[in-house]
Coordinates of C-alpha atoms and ligand atoms in Angstrom, one line a residue:
M202 CA -21.1 2.9 -29.8
I203 CA -20.7 6.0 -32.1
R204 CA -19.2 5.6 -35.5
H205 CA -16.9 8.6 -35.6
L206 CA -15.2 10.6 -32.9
L207 CA -15.3 14.3 -34.2
S208 CA -16.1 16.4 -31.1
G209 CA -16.0 16.2 -27.4
G210 CA -19.7 16.6 -27.6
D211 CA -20.1 13.4 -29.6
V212 CA -20.0 11.2 -26.4
D213 CA -22.7 11.1 -23.7
A214 CA -21.7 10.3 -20.1
D215 CA -22.2 6.5 -20.5
T216 CA -20.1 6.4 -23.7
A217 CA -17.3 8.5 -22.1
T218 CA -17.2 6.4 -19.0
L219 CA -17.1 3.2 -21.2
I220 CA -14.1 4.7 -23.1
L221 CA -12.3 5.7 -19.8
D222 CA -13.0 2.2 -18.3
T223 CA -11.8 0.5 -21.4
A224 CA -8.6 2.7 -21.3
T225 CA -8.0 1.5 -17.8
E226 CA -7.9 -2.1 -19.1
M227 CA -5.7 -1.0 -22.0
A228 CA -3.2 0.6 -19.6
T229 CA -2.4 -2.9 -18.2
V230 CA -0.9 -3.8 -21.5
A231 CA 1.7 -1.0 -21.2
G232 CA 3.1 -2.8 -18.1
R233 CA 3.5 -6.2 -19.9
E234 CA 6.7 -7.4 -21.5
V235 CA 4.8 -8.0 -24.7
K236 CA 2.8 -4.8 -25.1
K237 CA 0.4 -6.1 -27.7
L238 CA -3.2 -7.3 -28.0
P239 CA -4.7 -9.1 -31.1
A240 CA -7.8 -7.1 -31.0
L241 CA -7.6 -5.3 -34.3
R242 CA -5.6 -7.8 -36.3
G243 CA -6.2 -7.6 -40.0
R244 CA -7.8 -4.0 -39.6
T245 CA -6.2 -0.9 -41.2
V246 CA -5.8 2.5 -39.5
V247 CA -4.5 5.4 -41.4
N248 CA -3.0 8.4 -39.7
L249 CA -3.5 11.3 -41.9
F250 CA -1.5 14.3 -40.6
Y251 CA -1.8 17.6 -42.5
E252 CA -0.3 19.6 -39.5
D253 CA 2.8 19.1 -37.3
S254 CA 2.5 16.9 -34.3
T255 CA 4.7 14.9 -32.0
R256 CA 2.7 13.4 -29.2
T257 CA -0.6 12.9 -30.9
R258 CA 0.8 11.2 -34.0
I259 CA 3.1 8.9 -32.2
S260 CA 0.4 8.2 -29.7
F261 CA -2.1 7.0 -32.2
E262 CA 0.5 5.0 -34.0
A263 CA 1.5 3.2 -30.8
A264 CA -2.2 2.7 -29.9
A265 CA -3.0 1.1 -33.2
K266 CA 0.1 -1.0 -33.2
R267 CA -0.5 -2.3 -29.7
L268 CA -3.9 -3.5 -30.9
S269 CA -2.1 -5.4 -33.9
A270 CA -3.8 -3.2 -36.6
D271 CA -2.0 -2.5 -39.8
V272 CA -0.9 1.2 -39.6
I273 CA -0.3 3.5 -42.5
N274 CA 1.2 6.9 -41.7
F275 CA 0.6 9.6 -44.2
S276 CA 2.0 13.1 -43.7
A277 CA 1.0 15.9 -46.1
K278 CA 4.7 16.8 -46.7
G279 CA 6.1 14.6 -49.3
S280 CA 2.7 13.3 -50.6
S281 CA 0.6 14.4 -53.4
V282 CA -1.1 17.0 -51.2
A283 CA 2.1 19.0 -51.9
K284 CA 1.1 18.8 -55.5
G285 CA -2.3 20.3 -54.7
E286 CA -4.4 17.1 -54.3
S287 CA -7.7 17.9 -52.5
L288 CA -8.8 16.3 -49.2
K289 CA -11.6 14.6 -51.1
D290 CA -9.3 12.9 -53.6
T291 CA -7.1 11.9 -50.8
A292 CA -10.2 10.4 -48.9
L293 CA -11.1 8.5 -52.0
T294 CA -7.7 7.1 -52.2
L295 CA -7.9 5.9 -48.6
Q296 CA -11.2 4.5 -49.2
A297 CA -9.9 2.5 -52.2
M298 CA -7.2 1.1 -49.8
G299 CA -9.8 -0.2 -47.4
A300 CA -9.0 2.0 -44.4
D301 CA -11.2 0.9 -41.4
A302 CA -10.3 4.0 -39.4
V303 CA -8.8 7.3 -40.4
V304 CA -7.2 9.5 -37.8
V305 CA -7.0 13.0 -39.1
R306 CA -5.3 16.2 -38.1
H307 CA -5.9 19.2 -40.2
P308 CA -5.3 23.0 -40.0
A309 CA -8.9 23.6 -41.2
S310 CA -11.7 23.5 -38.6
G311 CA -14.3 21.1 -39.9
A312 CA -12.0 19.0 -42.2
P313 CA -12.7 15.8 -40.2
H314 CA -16.4 16.3 -40.6
R315 CA -16.1 16.6 -44.3
L316 CA -13.9 13.4 -44.4
A317 CA -16.5 11.5 -42.5
N318 CA -18.9 12.0 -45.5
W319 CA -16.4 10.6 -47.9
V320 CA -15.2 7.4 -46.3
D321 CA -16.9 4.3 -45.0
G322 CA -14.5 3.8 -42.2
S323 CA -14.6 5.5 -38.8
V324 CA -13.0 9.0 -38.6
V325 CA -11.2 10.2 -35.5
N326 CA -10.5 13.9 -35.2
A327 CA -6.9 14.4 -34.0
G328 CA -7.1 18.1 -33.9
D329 CA -8.9 20.4 -36.6
G330 CA -7.6 24.0 -36.6
T331 CA -8.9 25.9 -33.6
H332 CA -11.9 23.7 -33.3
E333 CA -11.7 20.4 -31.5
H334 CA -9.3 17.7 -30.2
P335 CA -11.7 15.1 -28.6
T336 CA -9.1 12.4 -27.7
Q337 CA -7.1 15.0 -25.9
A338 CA -10.1 15.8 -23.8
L339 CA -10.6 12.1 -23.1
L340 CA -7.0 11.6 -22.0
D341 CA -7.2 14.7 -19.8
A342 CA -10.4 13.3 -18.2
Y343 CA -8.7 10.0 -17.8
T344 CA -5.7 11.7 -16.1
M345 CA -8.0 13.7 -13.7
R346 CA -10.0 10.6 -12.8
S347 CA -6.9 8.5 -12.1
R348 CA -5.2 11.2 -9.9
L349 CA -8.3 12.5 -8.1
G350 CA -10.7 9.5 -8.2
R351 CA -13.6 11.2 -9.8
L352 CA -14.8 13.7 -12.4
A353 CA -18.3 14.8 -11.2
G354 CA -18.0 17.9 -9.0
L355 CA -14.4 18.6 -9.8
H356 CA -13.6 22.3 -10.5
V357 CA -11.2 22.7 -13.4
A358 CA -9.6 26.0 -14.5
V359 CA -8.6 26.1 -18.2
V360 CA -6.1 28.9 -18.4
G361 CA -4.6 30.9 -21.3
D362 CA -5.2 31.0 -25.1
V363 CA -8.8 29.6 -25.1
L364 CA -9.6 31.5 -28.3
H365 CA -7.2 29.4 -30.5
S366 CA -7.5 26.2 -28.4
R367 CA -9.1 23.1 -29.7
V368 CA -8.0 21.4 -26.4
A369 CA -10.1 23.9 -24.4
R370 CA -13.1 23.5 -26.6
S371 CA -13.2 19.7 -26.4
N372 CA -12.5 19.7 -22.7
V373 CA -15.3 22.1 -22.0
L374 CA -17.8 19.9 -23.8
L375 CA -16.7 16.7 -22.3
L376 CA -16.1 17.9 -18.8
S377 CA -19.6 19.5 -18.7
T378 CA -21.0 16.1 -19.9
L379 CA -19.2 14.4 -17.0
G380 CA -20.4 16.8 -14.4
A381 CA -17.2 18.8 -13.7
K382 CA -17.4 22.6 -13.3
V383 CA -15.2 24.7 -15.7
T384 CA -13.8 28.1 -15.3
L385 CA -12.0 29.7 -18.3
V386 CA -9.2 32.1 -17.3
G387 CA -7.1 34.4 -19.4
P388 CA -6.9 37.9 -20.9
P389 CA -10.3 39.2 -22.2
T390 CA -8.8 39.2 -25.7
L391 CA -8.3 35.4 -25.6
I392 CA -11.6 34.4 -23.9
P393 CA -14.6 34.3 -26.2
V394 CA -17.3 34.8 -23.6
D395 CA -20.2 34.3 -26.1
I396 CA -18.5 31.2 -27.5
A397 CA -18.0 29.7 -23.9
Q398 CA -21.7 30.2 -23.1
A399 CA -22.8 28.8 -26.4
L400 CA -20.6 25.6 -25.9
A401 CA -21.9 24.6 -22.6
P402 CA -24.2 26.5 -20.1
G403 CA -22.8 27.4 -16.7
I404 CA -19.2 27.9 -17.8
G405 CA -17.3 30.4 -15.6
V406 CA -15.1 33.1 -17.0
S407 CA -12.4 35.0 -15.0
Y408 CA -9.6 37.3 -15.9
D409 CA -7.9 36.9 -12.5
L410 CA -5.8 33.8 -12.2
D411 CA -4.7 34.4 -8.6
A412 CA -8.4 34.7 -7.5
V413 CA -9.3 31.4 -9.2
L414 CA -6.4 29.2 -8.1
P415 CA -7.3 28.6 -4.4
N416 CA -10.7 27.1 -5.5
V417 CA -9.8 24.5 -8.1
D418 CA -8.9 20.9 -8.2
V419 CA -7.3 21.1 -11.6
V420 CA -5.4 23.8 -13.4
M421 CA -5.0 23.1 -17.1
M422 CA -2.5 25.5 -18.8
L423 CA -2.9 26.0 -22.5
R424 CA -0.1 26.7 -25.0
V425 CA -0.1 30.3 -26.4
Q426 CA -0.7 29.4 -30.1
R427 CA 1.5 32.0 -31.7
E428 CA 1.3 30.3 -35.1
R429 CA -2.5 30.9 -35.1
M430 CA -2.3 34.6 -34.1
N431 CA -2.4 37.2 -36.7
D432 CA -3.0 40.0 -34.3
S433 CA -1.5 41.1 -31.0
Y434 CA -3.7 39.7 -28.2
F435 CA -1.3 40.8 -25.3
P436 CA 1.3 43.5 -24.9
S437 CA 4.4 41.1 -24.6
A438 CA 5.4 37.6 -23.7
R439 CA 6.7 38.9 -20.4
E440 CA 3.5 40.7 -19.6
Y441 CA 1.5 37.5 -20.4
A442 CA 3.7 35.4 -18.2
R443 CA 3.4 38.0 -15.4
R444 CA -0.3 37.9 -15.4
Y445 CA -1.3 34.4 -16.6
G446 CA 1.8 32.2 -16.3
L447 CA 1.8 29.5 -13.7
D448 CA 5.0 30.1 -11.6
V449 CA 6.0 28.7 -8.2
P450 CA 4.3 31.4 -6.1
R451 CA 1.1 31.0 -8.0
M452 CA 1.3 27.2 -7.8
R453 CA 1.5 27.6 -3.9
R454 CA -2.0 29.2 -4.0
L455 CA -3.5 25.9 -5.2
P456 CA -5.1 23.5 -2.7
E457 CA -2.8 20.7 -1.4
H458 CA -4.4 18.0 -3.6
A459 CA -4.7 20.1 -6.9
I460 CA -2.9 19.0 -10.1
V461 CA -1.3 20.9 -12.9
M462 CA -2.0 19.8 -16.5
H463 CA -0.7 20.9 -19.9
P464 CA -1.3 19.1 -23.2
G465 CA 2.1 20.0 -24.7
P466 CA 4.0 21.3 -26.4
M467 CA 4.9 23.8 -23.7
N468 CA 6.3 27.2 -23.9
R469 CA 8.4 26.9 -20.8
G470 CA 8.8 30.2 -19.0
M471 CA 5.7 31.7 -20.7
E472 CA 2.4 29.9 -19.7
I473 CA 4.2 27.6 -17.3
A474 CA 7.4 27.9 -15.3
P475 CA 9.9 24.9 -15.7
E476 CA 9.9 24.3 -11.9
V477 CA 6.0 23.9 -12.1
A478 CA 6.1 21.7 -15.2
D479 CA 8.6 19.3 -13.5
S480 CA 6.9 19.4 -10.1
P481 CA 5.2 16.4 -8.5
R482 CA 1.8 18.1 -9.0
S483 CA 2.4 18.2 -12.7
T484 CA 0.7 15.4 -14.8
I485 CA 2.3 16.3 -18.0
V486 CA 4.2 13.1 -18.6
E487 CA 1.4 11.0 -17.3
Q488 CA -1.0 12.7 -19.8
V489 CA 1.2 11.4 -22.6
A490 CA 1.3 7.8 -21.3
N491 CA -2.4 7.9 -20.7
G492 CA -3.0 9.1 -24.3
V493 CA -1.8 5.8 -25.7
S494 CA -4.3 3.9 -23.5
V495 CA -7.2 6.2 -24.2
R496 CA -6.6 6.0 -28.0
M497 CA -6.4 2.3 -27.8
A498 CA -9.8 2.3 -26.2
V499 CA -11.2 4.7 -28.9
L500 CA -9.9 2.7 -31.7
Y501 CA -11.0 -0.6 -30.2
L502 CA -14.5 0.6 -29.4
L503 CA -15.0 2.4 -32.7
L504 CA -13.8 -0.6 -34.8
G505 CA -15.7 -3.1 -32.6
G506 CA -12.6 -5.2 -32.0
N507 CA -12.6 -8.8 -31.1
N508 CA -12.8 -9.7 -27.4
L509 CA -9.7 -8.6 -25.6
Ligands
NCD776 C1 -2.3 20.3 -28.7 C2 -2.7 20.4 -30.1 O1 -2.0 20.1 -31.0 O2 -3.9 20.8 -30.3 N1 -1.2 19.4 -28.4 C3 -1.5 18.1 -28.4 O3 -2.2 17.6 -29.2 N2 -0.8 17.4 -27.5 C4 -2.1 21.6 -28.0 C5 -1.2 22.6 -28.7 O4 -0.7 22.5 -29.7 O5 -1.0 23.6 -28.0

């Protein structure tokens, strides 16, 4: 097993499949009256969040607690980070406290990689800037596999603000490893063609959502990351929704079996219409539930937990 999980490219097909299979086992715990396993008793997991988060932070906390680990939640607000403490000094503090795993979200791309050099425990990247978010890619793969029965040979359209999306980057890497075909769709200003090709060979790019929809098994909508935009990448929110938003008429262009995904948080009415987000084809709520099982599997395998 790998020691850290920093990138969707860190896992080969066998390791990814082991994580997904372990997550399937973990999911059975969620259905029990006592949702707890003793696997990580006595181990310490620190959640280090320098950036806002709802789903991911709660999900990692639930995952660690269901495995009986001791969980320390650290958010940059209200800590000495607000006094200017560096990531390195924070890392040394965590090290002194004996953290077995550090789950980190940070606005700077590459911060988890730096952290991995400073602590002895395992580092899990919970989202670094516009770079990567590997557990999101794993939970997305898990959701596709459980809805559609396989990953190899699936055609996945990743739609929207690819340029600023760590979810897209990690998904492209992992899905390519697992034998799915990926097409990136969005306005040319938000699709870095050279970056797509450099990430994984054979990635498709299209600027025409209507043309792509009839040929996909999965459509993954991305949030328009306005907080990361310091330029105007499209004329207006209305114009964006008109060309790249998934509304009901567009959803009807999908094959019967195709699913609609979104990592959340959504801009309802912009990249996705409310009727689509709440439709039976949407896996958005399932993705959140699956996230806990997948993060349990990741923590369990990285920390070499006791037998289940
Ligand atoms: C994503 C993130 O934070 O990168 N959300 C998540 O983790 N569920 C996507 C986003 O913010 O758009």
